[in-house]
Structure formats: C-alpha cells, structure tokens
Amino acid sequence: MRVTQGMLSNNMLRNLSNSYDSLGKYMDQLSTGKKINRPSDDPVVAMKGMNYRTQVTEIEQYQRNTSEVHNWMDNSDSALDQATQALQRLRELAVQGSNGTYEEGQRENIAQEVDQLRDHLADIANTKVNGKYIFNGTKTDTPPVIDGVVQEGGGDVVVEVASGTKLKANIDAGEVFSSDLFDDIQAFSDALRSDIPDGELDANIASLDNHIDNVVNERADLGARMNRLDLIEDRLSSQEVTANKMMSDNEDIDLEKVIMKLTTQESVHRAALSAGSRIIQPTLTDFLR
C-alpha cells in the first residue's frame, strides 16, 4: 500500500489530538481530585458513586436523628433527676410532719413548702426543649400541666435512628407527672392544714414512696434506651467511615499515579511533536534558506 504525505500528516494530527485528550484528562483529574468529571467518562464508576453518596447521606441523616434523640433524652433525664429530688424533699417533710413535735404554725410552714414543691413539679412537667414540651408525647405544642390540671398526653415520639431501627425518645409522662401525683401532694398539703393527728400523716409517706419508685423506674427505662442509643451511634460512626472509604476508593484519584501518567504523557507528546515535525515534507522555501 502506498503511503502518501497526506496520510502521514493526517495520522500525525490524529495522534496529537489523542495525546492532547490524554493530557487534558490527567489535568482534569489533578485539578478535581476525581477519576471522572462527568458520567460519560465512566458510567460504572458514576453509578457506584451515586449509590455510595446515597448511603453516606442516609448515615449523616441518621446521625442528626440520634443527636436529636440524645438531646431529648438528656433533658428528660435531667428533669427526672430534679423531680426525684423534689419528691424526696416532700417525703422528708412528710416524715417531719408525722413525728408529733410540730405545732400548728410549723405545720402551716411545712404546707407552704409542700405547695411550692408541687408548683415546682408542675414546672418540671412543662419542660420545653427547642420550643417543644418533652413530657407530653407527640403533643409537643401543648403543656402537660395547665393551672395544676394534668392534660391528656399524646402518643410516643418514635425516631428512626438507623435503617429499620426506631427508638422511643420520650418517657411515659403519665407514669411520673400524673393526676394522682398532684392530687396526693395536694392532699398532703390539706392534711397539714387540718386537725388530723400527726400520726395519720404516715399514709402520705407511702404514697410519695410509690411516686418516687415510678420516677426511678422511668429513669431506668430511659437509661437503658440511652445506652442502646450510644451503641447505635458507635455503629453509625463505623458505617460512616466505611462508606466514605468506599466512595473515596471509587471516585478519588491516586495522586502519585496520575502525576506519573501525566509526566509520561507529556514526554510522549513532546516526542510525537518532534517526530511529526520531521515527517512533514519540506517546501522549496526550506531549501532556499
């Protein structure tokens, strides 16, 4: 087959164009740090990248959910701790009032402190976090205690903290801040202001013990869920590291390899330019120089 000057020139230009494409590809990779810059560069890598990014986004959302649940639980536990202290103080007052050594004026003073503790428990029941009442279930816009009257609460606040895993964020406020609690405290206050013998105040000690037990049980259940949430957070952290590594392995370049390829391609390109300049047929002007 006869090889003409035009064929040599066309082949040289085509090869130089391919060399420029390779140089541009490696420059783009170095500039962006990614193996591909458009889906057409490698559809398989692009499709895998979409799946990995979706997985990372889901994990990040679950981490935000766990943070919200942690905030809810931490504030609930703190409020229950304050409620326990208030109930224990009420029990101490019940013991003091039943020992038979206090006069009528002193019992009135005890009753006044009991009233203040009752109002304090109502304030705890109406605890708000980020504008939400945390002790009224799903009715987060309604206070659970209004003017000393316990309102009907909503359902459980359930948050998905991992794929297929949902966790209850709130506590059963009806077991802690119930109508019976405030009625028993009011009955204790009324008894202190009445003429009943001091010994009959012992019944209030038993009722307060029951309410303290209820708070302790709810805190135990809450603590168990908080421990499980910690385990879920650890698992999400591990999954995040793995997902980001897989996404990086799929998309990110190996910097050293790309630099070597770029350097090699530059050398090849210079050699192609040098060889191409020799195969171009000299003109009459070149001979006249």
PDB file of C-alpha atoms in Angstrom:
ATOM      1  CA  MET A   1       0.000   0.000   0.000  1.00  0.00           C
ATOM      2  CA  ARG A   2       1.306   3.386  -0.953  1.00  0.00           C
ATOM      3  CA  VAL A   3       1.685   5.749   1.989  1.00  0.00           C
ATOM      4  CA  THR A   4       1.320   9.366   0.964  1.00  0.00           C
ATOM      5  CA  GLN A   5       2.439  12.533   2.633  1.00  0.00           C
ATOM      6  CA  GLY A   6      -1.205  13.396   3.343  1.00  0.00           C
ATOM      7  CA  MET A   7      -1.745  10.097   5.171  1.00  0.00           C
ATOM      8  CA  LEU A   8       1.305  10.750   7.348  1.00  0.00           C
ATOM      9  CA  SER A   9       0.131  14.243   8.153  1.00  0.00           C
ATOM     10  CA  ASN A  10      -3.415  13.105   8.994  1.00  0.00           C
ATOM     11  CA  ASN A  11      -2.178  10.277  11.220  1.00  0.00           C
ATOM     12  CA  MET A  12       0.175  12.656  12.974  1.00  0.00           C
ATOM     13  CA  LEU A  13      -2.620  15.177  13.635  1.00  0.00           C
ATOM     14  CA  ARG A  14      -4.964  12.448  14.868  1.00  0.00           C
ATOM     15  CA  ASN A  15      -2.350  11.070  17.248  1.00  0.00           C
ATOM     16  CA  LEU A  16      -1.505  14.543  18.505  1.00  0.00           C
ATOM     17  CA  SER A  17      -5.194  15.176  19.136  1.00  0.00           C
ATOM     18  CA  ASN A  18      -5.455  11.943  21.148  1.00  0.00           C
ATOM     19  CA  SER A  19      -2.361  12.954  23.083  1.00  0.00           C
ATOM     20  CA  TYR A  20      -3.934  16.309  23.897  1.00  0.00           C
ATOM     21  CA  ASP A  21      -7.070  14.479  25.087  1.00  0.00           C
ATOM     22  CA  SER A  22      -4.977  12.329  27.431  1.00  0.00           C
ATOM     23  CA  LEU A  23      -3.167  15.390  28.751  1.00  0.00           C
ATOM     24  CA  GLY A  24      -6.473  17.135  29.332  1.00  0.00           C
ATOM     25  CA  LYS A  25      -7.877  14.073  31.118  1.00  0.00           C
ATOM     26  CA  TYR A  26      -4.955  13.861  33.536  1.00  0.00           C
ATOM     27  CA  MET A  27      -5.021  17.621  34.127  1.00  0.00           C
ATOM     28  CA  ASP A  28      -8.731  17.470  34.954  1.00  0.00           C
ATOM     29  CA  GLN A  29      -8.122  14.608  37.379  1.00  0.00           C
ATOM     30  CA  LEU A  30      -5.354  16.541  39.120  1.00  0.00           C
ATOM     31  CA  SER A  31      -7.486  19.681  39.288  1.00  0.00           C
ATOM     32  CA  THR A  32     -10.586  17.986  40.730  1.00  0.00           C
ATOM     33  CA  GLY A  33      -9.037  15.035  42.551  1.00  0.00           C
ATOM     34  CA  LYS A  34     -11.666  12.767  40.951  1.00  0.00           C
ATOM     35  CA  LYS A  35     -11.323   9.912  38.491  1.00  0.00           C
ATOM     36  CA  ILE A  36     -14.267  11.137  36.439  1.00  0.00           C
ATOM     37  CA  ASN A  37     -15.836  14.560  35.947  1.00  0.00           C
ATOM     38  CA  ARG A  38     -18.925  13.517  34.022  1.00  0.00           C
ATOM     39  CA  PRO A  39     -20.935  10.271  33.867  1.00  0.00           C
ATOM     40  CA  SER A  40     -19.827   9.640  30.302  1.00  0.00           C
ATOM     41  CA  ASP A  41     -16.215   9.313  31.479  1.00  0.00           C
ATOM     42  CA  ASP A  42     -17.051   6.013  33.211  1.00  0.00           C
ATOM     43  CA  PRO A  43     -20.754   5.116  33.665  1.00  0.00           C
ATOM     44  CA  VAL A  44     -19.940   2.255  36.069  1.00  0.00           C
ATOM     45  CA  VAL A  45     -17.950   4.497  38.414  1.00  0.00           C
ATOM     46  CA  ALA A  46     -20.650   7.161  38.179  1.00  0.00           C
ATOM     47  CA  MET A  47     -23.421   4.693  39.074  1.00  0.00           C
ATOM     48  CA  LYS A  48     -21.483   3.266  42.009  1.00  0.00           C
ATOM     49  CA  GLY A  49     -20.693   6.792  43.153  1.00  0.00           C
ATOM     50  CA  MET A  50     -24.390   7.676  43.256  1.00  0.00           C
ATOM     51  CA  ASN A  51     -25.108   4.631  45.423  1.00  0.00           C
ATOM     52  CA  TYR A  52     -22.223   5.389  47.788  1.00  0.00           C
ATOM     53  CA  ARG A  53     -23.268   9.031  48.113  1.00  0.00           C
ATOM     54  CA  THR A  54     -26.818   7.977  48.911  1.00  0.00           C
ATOM     55  CA  GLN A  55     -25.511   5.676  51.621  1.00  0.00           C
ATOM     56  CA  VAL A  56     -23.346   8.439  53.134  1.00  0.00           C
ATOM     57  CA  THR A  57     -26.267  10.881  53.052  1.00  0.00           C
ATOM     58  CA  GLU A  58     -28.525   8.387  54.838  1.00  0.00           C
ATOM     59  CA  ILE A  59     -25.927   7.799  57.554  1.00  0.00           C
ATOM     60  CA  GLU A  60     -25.499  11.543  58.066  1.00  0.00           C
ATOM     61  CA  GLN A  61     -29.271  11.925  58.441  1.00  0.00           C
ATOM     62  CA  TYR A  62     -29.401   9.099  60.982  1.00  0.00           C
ATOM     63  CA  GLN A  63     -26.612  10.804  62.914  1.00  0.00           C
ATOM     64  CA  ARG A  64     -28.676  14.005  63.008  1.00  0.00           C
ATOM     65  CA  ASN A  65     -31.627  11.950  64.241  1.00  0.00           C
ATOM     66  CA  THR A  66     -29.573  10.363  67.009  1.00  0.00           C
ATOM     67  CA  SER A  67     -28.350  13.804  68.042  1.00  0.00           C
ATOM     68  CA  GLU A  68     -31.955  14.982  68.354  1.00  0.00           C
ATOM     69  CA  VAL A  69     -32.923  11.894  70.366  1.00  0.00           C
ATOM     70  CA  HIS A  70     -29.882  12.378  72.615  1.00  0.00           C
ATOM     71  CA  ASN A  71     -30.912  15.958  73.263  1.00  0.00           C
ATOM     72  CA  TRP A  72     -34.447  14.842  74.106  1.00  0.00           C
ATOM     73  CA  MET A  73     -33.291  12.022  76.399  1.00  0.00           C
ATOM     74  CA  ASP A  74     -30.612  14.059  78.174  1.00  0.00           C
ATOM     75  CA  ASN A  75     -33.086  16.798  79.026  1.00  0.00           C
ATOM     76  CA  SER A  76     -35.662  14.218  80.138  1.00  0.00           C
ATOM     77  CA  ASP A  77     -33.141  12.541  82.420  1.00  0.00           C
ATOM     78  CA  SER A  78     -32.101  15.894  83.908  1.00  0.00           C
ATOM     79  CA  ALA A  79     -35.749  16.816  84.545  1.00  0.00           C
ATOM     80  CA  LEU A  80     -36.455  13.436  86.157  1.00  0.00           C
ATOM     81  CA  ASP A  81     -33.457  13.939  88.421  1.00  0.00           C
ATOM     82  CA  GLN A  82     -34.915  17.233  89.594  1.00  0.00           C
ATOM     83  CA  ALA A  83     -38.309  15.588  90.057  1.00  0.00           C
ATOM     84  CA  THR A  84     -36.708  12.860  92.190  1.00  0.00           C
ATOM     85  CA  GLN A  85     -35.055  15.459  94.407  1.00  0.00           C
ATOM     86  CA  ALA A  86     -38.372  17.303  94.826  1.00  0.00           C
ATOM     87  CA  LEU A  87     -40.204  14.084  95.744  1.00  0.00           C
ATOM     88  CA  GLN A  88     -37.512  13.107  98.217  1.00  0.00           C
ATOM     89  CA  ARG A  89     -37.839  16.508  99.839  1.00  0.00           C
ATOM     90  CA  LEU A  90     -41.598  16.001 100.051  1.00  0.00           C
ATOM     91  CA  ARG A  91     -41.008  12.665 101.738  1.00  0.00           C
ATOM     92  CA  GLU A  92     -38.709  14.328 104.263  1.00  0.00           C
ATOM     93  CA  LEU A  93     -41.424  16.857 105.018  1.00  0.00           C
ATOM     94  CA  ALA A  94     -43.945  14.039 105.422  1.00  0.00           C
ATOM     95  CA  VAL A  95     -41.661  12.344 107.923  1.00  0.00           C
ATOM     96  CA  GLN A  96     -41.161  15.613 109.805  1.00  0.00           C
ATOM     97  CA  GLY A  97     -44.871  16.366 109.873  1.00  0.00           C
ATOM     98  CA  SER A  98     -45.763  12.955 111.275  1.00  0.00           C
ATOM     99  CA  ASN A  99     -43.370  12.905 114.239  1.00  0.00           C
ATOM    100  CA  GLY A 100     -45.764  14.770 116.555  1.00  0.00           C
ATOM    101  CA  THR A 101     -43.379  17.568 117.593  1.00  0.00           C
ATOM    102  CA  TYR A 102     -44.609  20.369 115.339  1.00  0.00           C
ATOM    103  CA  GLU A 103     -47.169  22.956 116.323  1.00  0.00           C
ATOM    104  CA  GLU A 104     -49.965  24.307 114.144  1.00  0.00           C
ATOM    105  CA  GLY A 105     -47.909  27.247 112.848  1.00  0.00           C
ATOM    106  CA  GLN A 106     -44.989  24.994 111.996  1.00  0.00           C
ATOM    107  CA  ARG A 107     -47.249  22.600 110.113  1.00  0.00           C
ATOM    108  CA  GLU A 108     -48.502  25.575 108.127  1.00  0.00           C
ATOM    109  CA  ASN A 109     -44.921  26.399 107.167  1.00  0.00           C
ATOM    110  CA  ILE A 110     -44.416  22.814 106.013  1.00  0.00           C
ATOM    111  CA  ALA A 111     -47.630  23.025 103.981  1.00  0.00           C
ATOM    112  CA  GLN A 112     -46.386  26.175 102.267  1.00  0.00           C
ATOM    113  CA  GLU A 113     -43.176  24.413 101.228  1.00  0.00           C
ATOM    114  CA  VAL A 114     -45.246  21.456 100.007  1.00  0.00           C
ATOM    115  CA  ASP A 115     -47.257  23.836  97.813  1.00  0.00           C
ATOM    116  CA  GLN A 116     -44.066  25.298  96.360  1.00  0.00           C
ATOM    117  CA  LEU A 117     -42.708  21.838  95.604  1.00  0.00           C
ATOM    118  CA  ARG A 118     -45.983  20.938  93.908  1.00  0.00           C
ATOM    119  CA  ASP A 119     -45.670  24.007  91.668  1.00  0.00           C
ATOM    120  CA  HIS A 120     -42.034  23.097  91.047  1.00  0.00           C
ATOM    121  CA  LEU A 121     -43.025  19.631  89.840  1.00  0.00           C
ATOM    122  CA  ALA A 122     -45.580  21.227  87.526  1.00  0.00           C
ATOM    123  CA  ASP A 123     -42.814  23.425  86.080  1.00  0.00           C
ATOM    124  CA  ILE A 124     -40.641  20.353  85.537  1.00  0.00           C
ATOM    125  CA  ALA A 125     -43.517  18.593  83.793  1.00  0.00           C
ATOM    126  CA  ASN A 126     -43.791  21.608  81.445  1.00  0.00           C
ATOM    127  CA  THR A 127     -40.117  21.485  80.461  1.00  0.00           C
ATOM    128  CA  LYS A 128     -39.533  22.768  76.921  1.00  0.00           C
ATOM    129  CA  VAL A 129     -36.594  21.941  74.671  1.00  0.00           C
ATOM    130  CA  ASN A 130     -36.247  23.728  71.332  1.00  0.00           C
ATOM    131  CA  GLY A 131     -39.791  25.008  71.736  1.00  0.00           C
ATOM    132  CA  LYS A 132     -41.264  21.538  72.387  1.00  0.00           C
ATOM    133  CA  TYR A 133     -42.832  20.132  75.545  1.00  0.00           C
ATOM    134  CA  ILE A 134     -40.893  16.910  76.076  1.00  0.00           C
ATOM    135  CA  PHE A 135     -43.295  15.365  78.617  1.00  0.00           C
ATOM    136  CA  ASN A 136     -46.470  15.410  76.553  1.00  0.00           C
ATOM    137  CA  GLY A 137     -45.722  12.794  73.896  1.00  0.00           C
ATOM    138  CA  THR A 138     -46.482  13.828  70.334  1.00  0.00           C
ATOM    139  CA  LYS A 139     -48.454  16.850  71.562  1.00  0.00           C
ATOM    140  CA  THR A 140     -45.268  18.862  71.763  1.00  0.00           C
ATOM    141  CA  ASP A 141     -47.087  22.187  71.387  1.00  0.00           C
ATOM    142  CA  THR A 142     -49.313  21.678  74.448  1.00  0.00           C
ATOM    143  CA  PRO A 143     -48.091  21.881  78.068  1.00  0.00           C
ATOM    144  CA  PRO A 144     -48.874  18.693  80.008  1.00  0.00           C
ATOM    145  CA  VAL A 145     -49.934  20.642  83.117  1.00  0.00           C
ATOM    146  CA  ILE A 146     -52.156  23.719  82.846  1.00  0.00           C
ATOM    147  CA  ASP A 147     -53.228  25.546  86.012  1.00  0.00           C
ATOM    148  CA  GLY A 148     -52.387  22.467  88.055  1.00  0.00           C
ATOM    149  CA  VAL A 149     -54.508  20.175  85.876  1.00  0.00           C
ATOM    150  CA  VAL A 150     -52.800  17.322  84.019  1.00  0.00           C
ATOM    151  CA  GLN A 151     -53.758  17.241  80.338  1.00  0.00           C
ATOM    152  CA  GLU A 152     -54.205  14.184  78.170  1.00  0.00           C
ATOM    153  CA  GLY A 153     -50.864  13.359  76.579  1.00  0.00           C
ATOM    154  CA  GLY A 154     -50.078  12.298  73.033  1.00  0.00           C
ATOM    155  CA  GLY A 155     -48.509   9.122  71.711  1.00  0.00           C
ATOM    156  CA  ASP A 156     -44.896   8.009  71.837  1.00  0.00           C
ATOM    157  CA  VAL A 157     -42.283  10.063  69.990  1.00  0.00           C
ATOM    158  CA  VAL A 158     -40.516   7.469  67.817  1.00  0.00           C
ATOM    159  CA  VAL A 159     -37.465   8.401  65.734  1.00  0.00           C
ATOM    160  CA  GLU A 160     -35.670   6.244  63.166  1.00  0.00           C
ATOM    161  CA  VAL A 161     -32.020   6.238  64.250  1.00  0.00           C
ATOM    162  CA  ALA A 162     -30.763   3.575  61.842  1.00  0.00           C
ATOM    163  CA  SER A 163     -32.020   1.637  58.864  1.00  0.00           C
ATOM    164  CA  GLY A 164     -35.021  -0.289  60.174  1.00  0.00           C
ATOM    165  CA  THR A 165     -34.325   0.754  63.782  1.00  0.00           C
ATOM    166  CA  LYS A 166     -36.706   3.116  65.563  1.00  0.00           C
ATOM    167  CA  LEU A 167     -36.216   4.338  69.113  1.00  0.00           C
ATOM    168  CA  LYS A 168     -38.636   5.913  71.548  1.00  0.00           C
ATOM    169  CA  ALA A 169     -37.328   9.357  72.511  1.00  0.00           C
ATOM    170  CA  ASN A 170     -39.754  10.402  75.238  1.00  0.00           C
ATOM    171  CA  ILE A 171     -40.830   8.885  78.542  1.00  0.00           C
ATOM    172  CA  ASP A 172     -44.284   7.888  79.723  1.00  0.00           C
ATOM    173  CA  ALA A 173     -45.043  11.152  81.497  1.00  0.00           C
ATOM    174  CA  GLY A 174     -48.328   9.705  82.736  1.00  0.00           C
ATOM    175  CA  GLU A 175     -46.323   7.368  84.961  1.00  0.00           C
ATOM    176  CA  VAL A 176     -44.444  10.284  86.527  1.00  0.00           C
ATOM    177  CA  PHE A 177     -46.415  13.524  86.260  1.00  0.00           C
ATOM    178  CA  SER A 178     -49.851  12.015  86.687  1.00  0.00           C
ATOM    179  CA  SER A 179     -53.013  13.427  88.195  1.00  0.00           C
ATOM    180  CA  ASP A 180     -52.523  11.064  91.147  1.00  0.00           C
ATOM    181  CA  LEU A 181     -49.152  12.690  91.896  1.00  0.00           C
ATOM    182  CA  PHE A 182     -50.515  16.214  92.133  1.00  0.00           C
ATOM    183  CA  ASP A 183     -53.680  15.033  93.931  1.00  0.00           C
ATOM    184  CA  ASP A 184     -51.604  13.209  96.560  1.00  0.00           C
ATOM    185  CA  ILE A 185     -49.388  16.252  97.099  1.00  0.00           C
ATOM    186  CA  GLN A 186     -52.447  18.473  97.446  1.00  0.00           C
ATOM    187  CA  ALA A 187     -53.970  16.007  99.895  1.00  0.00           C
ATOM    188  CA  PHE A 188     -50.741  16.096 101.909  1.00  0.00           C
ATOM    189  CA  SER A 189     -50.851  19.889 101.991  1.00  0.00           C
ATOM    190  CA  ASP A 190     -54.504  19.882 103.065  1.00  0.00           C
ATOM    191  CA  ALA A 191     -53.765  17.327 105.778  1.00  0.00           C
ATOM    192  CA  LEU A 192     -51.043  19.539 107.202  1.00  0.00           C
ATOM    193  CA  ARG A 193     -53.506  22.406 107.461  1.00  0.00           C
ATOM    194  CA  SER A 194     -56.211  20.221 109.052  1.00  0.00           C
ATOM    195  CA  ASP A 195     -56.629  18.992 112.593  1.00  0.00           C
ATOM    196  CA  ILE A 196     -55.808  15.340 111.887  1.00  0.00           C
ATOM    197  CA  PRO A 197     -53.262  13.781 114.267  1.00  0.00           C
ATOM    198  CA  ASP A 198     -49.650  13.803 113.168  1.00  0.00           C
ATOM    199  CA  GLY A 199     -49.553  10.032 113.126  1.00  0.00           C
ATOM    200  CA  GLU A 200     -52.130   9.891 110.329  1.00  0.00           C
ATOM    201  CA  LEU A 201     -49.720  11.695 108.023  1.00  0.00           C
ATOM    202  CA  ASP A 202     -47.815   8.429 107.637  1.00  0.00           C
ATOM    203  CA  ALA A 203     -50.100   7.495 104.768  1.00  0.00           C
ATOM    204  CA  ASN A 204     -48.568  10.323 102.716  1.00  0.00           C
ATOM    205  CA  ILE A 205     -45.132   8.775 103.126  1.00  0.00           C
ATOM    206  CA  ALA A 206     -46.290   5.551 101.464  1.00  0.00           C
ATOM    207  CA  SER A 207     -47.895   7.410  98.537  1.00  0.00           C
ATOM    208  CA  LEU A 208     -44.772   9.515  97.999  1.00  0.00           C
ATOM    209  CA  ASP A 209     -42.645   6.361  98.046  1.00  0.00           C
ATOM    210  CA  ASN A 210     -44.801   4.968  95.238  1.00  0.00           C
ATOM    211  CA  HIS A 211     -44.289   8.102  93.157  1.00  0.00           C
ATOM    212  CA  ILE A 212     -40.538   8.034  93.785  1.00  0.00           C
ATOM    213  CA  ASP A 213     -40.467   4.407  92.625  1.00  0.00           C
ATOM    214  CA  ASN A 214     -42.322   5.409  89.453  1.00  0.00           C
ATOM    215  CA  VAL A 215     -39.721   8.061  88.666  1.00  0.00           C
ATOM    216  CA  VAL A 216     -36.864   5.648  89.356  1.00  0.00           C
ATOM    217  CA  ASN A 217     -38.420   3.018  87.071  1.00  0.00           C
ATOM    218  CA  GLU A 218     -38.869   5.532  84.250  1.00  0.00           C
ATOM    219  CA  ARG A 219     -35.280   6.707  84.641  1.00  0.00           C
ATOM    220  CA  ALA A 220     -34.091   3.099  84.486  1.00  0.00           C
ATOM    221  CA  ASP A 221     -36.022   2.526  81.265  1.00  0.00           C
ATOM    222  CA  LEU A 222     -34.723   5.806  79.864  1.00  0.00           C
ATOM    223  CA  GLY A 223     -31.155   4.879  80.819  1.00  0.00           C
ATOM    224  CA  ALA A 224     -31.456   1.561  79.002  1.00  0.00           C
ATOM    225  CA  ARG A 225     -32.582   3.336  75.838  1.00  0.00           C
ATOM    226  CA  MET A 226     -29.765   5.870  76.189  1.00  0.00           C
ATOM    227  CA  ASN A 227     -27.239   3.035  76.373  1.00  0.00           C
ATOM    228  CA  ARG A 228     -28.700   1.471  73.250  1.00  0.00           C
ATOM    229  CA  LEU A 229     -28.547   4.848  71.502  1.00  0.00           C
ATOM    230  CA  ASP A 230     -24.837   5.067  72.331  1.00  0.00           C
ATOM    231  CA  LEU A 231     -24.290   1.670  70.707  1.00  0.00           C
ATOM    232  CA  ILE A 232     -26.210   2.789  67.619  1.00  0.00           C
ATOM    233  CA  GLU A 233     -24.103   5.947  67.400  1.00  0.00           C
ATOM    234  CA  ASP A 234     -20.918   3.896  67.507  1.00  0.00           C
ATOM    235  CA  ARG A 235     -22.220   1.659  64.731  1.00  0.00           C
ATOM    236  CA  LEU A 236     -23.195   4.668  62.611  1.00  0.00           C
ATOM    237  CA  SER A 237     -19.713   6.131  63.060  1.00  0.00           C
ATOM    238  CA  SER A 238     -18.165   2.894  61.822  1.00  0.00           C
ATOM    239  CA  GLN A 239     -20.565   2.758  58.877  1.00  0.00           C
ATOM    240  CA  GLU A 240     -19.753   6.370  58.002  1.00  0.00           C
ATOM    241  CA  VAL A 241     -16.022   5.630  57.887  1.00  0.00           C
ATOM    242  CA  THR A 242     -16.594   2.541  55.722  1.00  0.00           C
ATOM    243  CA  ALA A 243     -18.994   4.309  53.344  1.00  0.00           C
ATOM    244  CA  ASN A 244     -16.664   7.283  52.876  1.00  0.00           C
ATOM    245  CA  LYS A 245     -13.738   4.940  52.216  1.00  0.00           C
ATOM    246  CA  MET A 246     -15.709   3.032  49.588  1.00  0.00           C
ATOM    247  CA  MET A 247     -16.782   6.300  47.954  1.00  0.00           C
ATOM    248  CA  SER A 248     -13.202   7.569  48.006  1.00  0.00           C
ATOM    249  CA  ASP A 249     -11.839   4.341  46.510  1.00  0.00           C
ATOM    250  CA  ASN A 250     -14.433   4.572  43.763  1.00  0.00           C
ATOM    251  CA  GLU A 251     -14.066   8.258  42.859  1.00  0.00           C
ATOM    252  CA  ASP A 252     -10.825   9.732  44.168  1.00  0.00           C
ATOM    253  CA  ILE A 253      -7.624   9.519  42.189  1.00  0.00           C
ATOM    254  CA  ASP A 254      -4.320   8.043  43.268  1.00  0.00           C
ATOM    255  CA  LEU A 255      -2.360  11.282  43.160  1.00  0.00           C
ATOM    256  CA  GLU A 256       1.060   9.713  42.635  1.00  0.00           C
ATOM    257  CA  LYS A 257      -0.146   7.520  39.764  1.00  0.00           C
ATOM    258  CA  VAL A 258      -1.865  10.394  37.974  1.00  0.00           C
ATOM    259  CA  ILE A 259       1.210  12.608  38.261  1.00  0.00           C
ATOM    260  CA  MET A 260       3.370   9.822  36.829  1.00  0.00           C
ATOM    261  CA  LYS A 261       0.912   9.259  33.979  1.00  0.00           C
ATOM    262  CA  LEU A 262       0.802  12.981  33.245  1.00  0.00           C
ATOM    263  CA  THR A 263       4.596  13.215  33.206  1.00  0.00           C
ATOM    264  CA  THR A 264       4.846  10.181  30.921  1.00  0.00           C
ATOM    265  CA  GLN A 265       2.168  11.558  28.604  1.00  0.00           C
ATOM    266  CA  GLU A 266       3.986  14.880  28.391  1.00  0.00           C
ATOM    267  CA  SER A 267       7.154  13.075  27.322  1.00  0.00           C
ATOM    268  CA  VAL A 268       5.225  11.061  24.742  1.00  0.00           C
ATOM    269  CA  HIS A 269       3.567  14.233  23.475  1.00  0.00           C
ATOM    270  CA  ARG A 270       6.904  16.024  23.041  1.00  0.00           C
ATOM    271  CA  ALA A 271       8.282  13.007  21.192  1.00  0.00           C
ATOM    272  CA  ALA A 272       5.235  12.972  18.921  1.00  0.00           C
ATOM    273  CA  LEU A 273       5.679  16.652  18.154  1.00  0.00           C
ATOM    274  CA  SER A 274       9.358  16.126  17.411  1.00  0.00           C
ATOM    275  CA  ALA A 275       8.689  13.139  15.140  1.00  0.00           C
ATOM    276  CA  GLY A 276       5.821  14.906  13.451  1.00  0.00           C
ATOM    277  CA  SER A 277       7.989  17.878  12.550  1.00  0.00           C
ATOM    278  CA  ARG A 278      10.373  15.546  10.690  1.00  0.00           C
ATOM    279  CA  ILE A 279       7.807  13.766   8.546  1.00  0.00           C
ATOM    280  CA  ILE A 280       6.260  16.978   7.207  1.00  0.00           C
ATOM    281  CA  GLN A 281       7.527  17.338   3.614  1.00  0.00           C
ATOM    282  CA  PRO A 282       9.943  20.265   3.294  1.00  0.00           C
ATOM    283  CA  THR A 283       8.909  23.067   0.940  1.00  0.00           C
ATOM    284  CA  LEU A 284      11.086  24.925  -1.615  1.00  0.00           C
ATOM    285  CA  THR A 285      11.425  27.769   0.851  1.00  0.00           C
ATOM    286  CA  ASP A 286      13.071  25.417   3.366  1.00  0.00           C
ATOM    287  CA  PHE A 287      15.751  24.535   0.758  1.00  0.00           C
ATOM    288  CA  LEU A 288      16.380  28.172  -0.117  1.00  0.00           C
ATOM    289  CA  ARG A 289      17.263  29.125   3.494  1.00  0.00           C
TER     290      ARG A 289
END
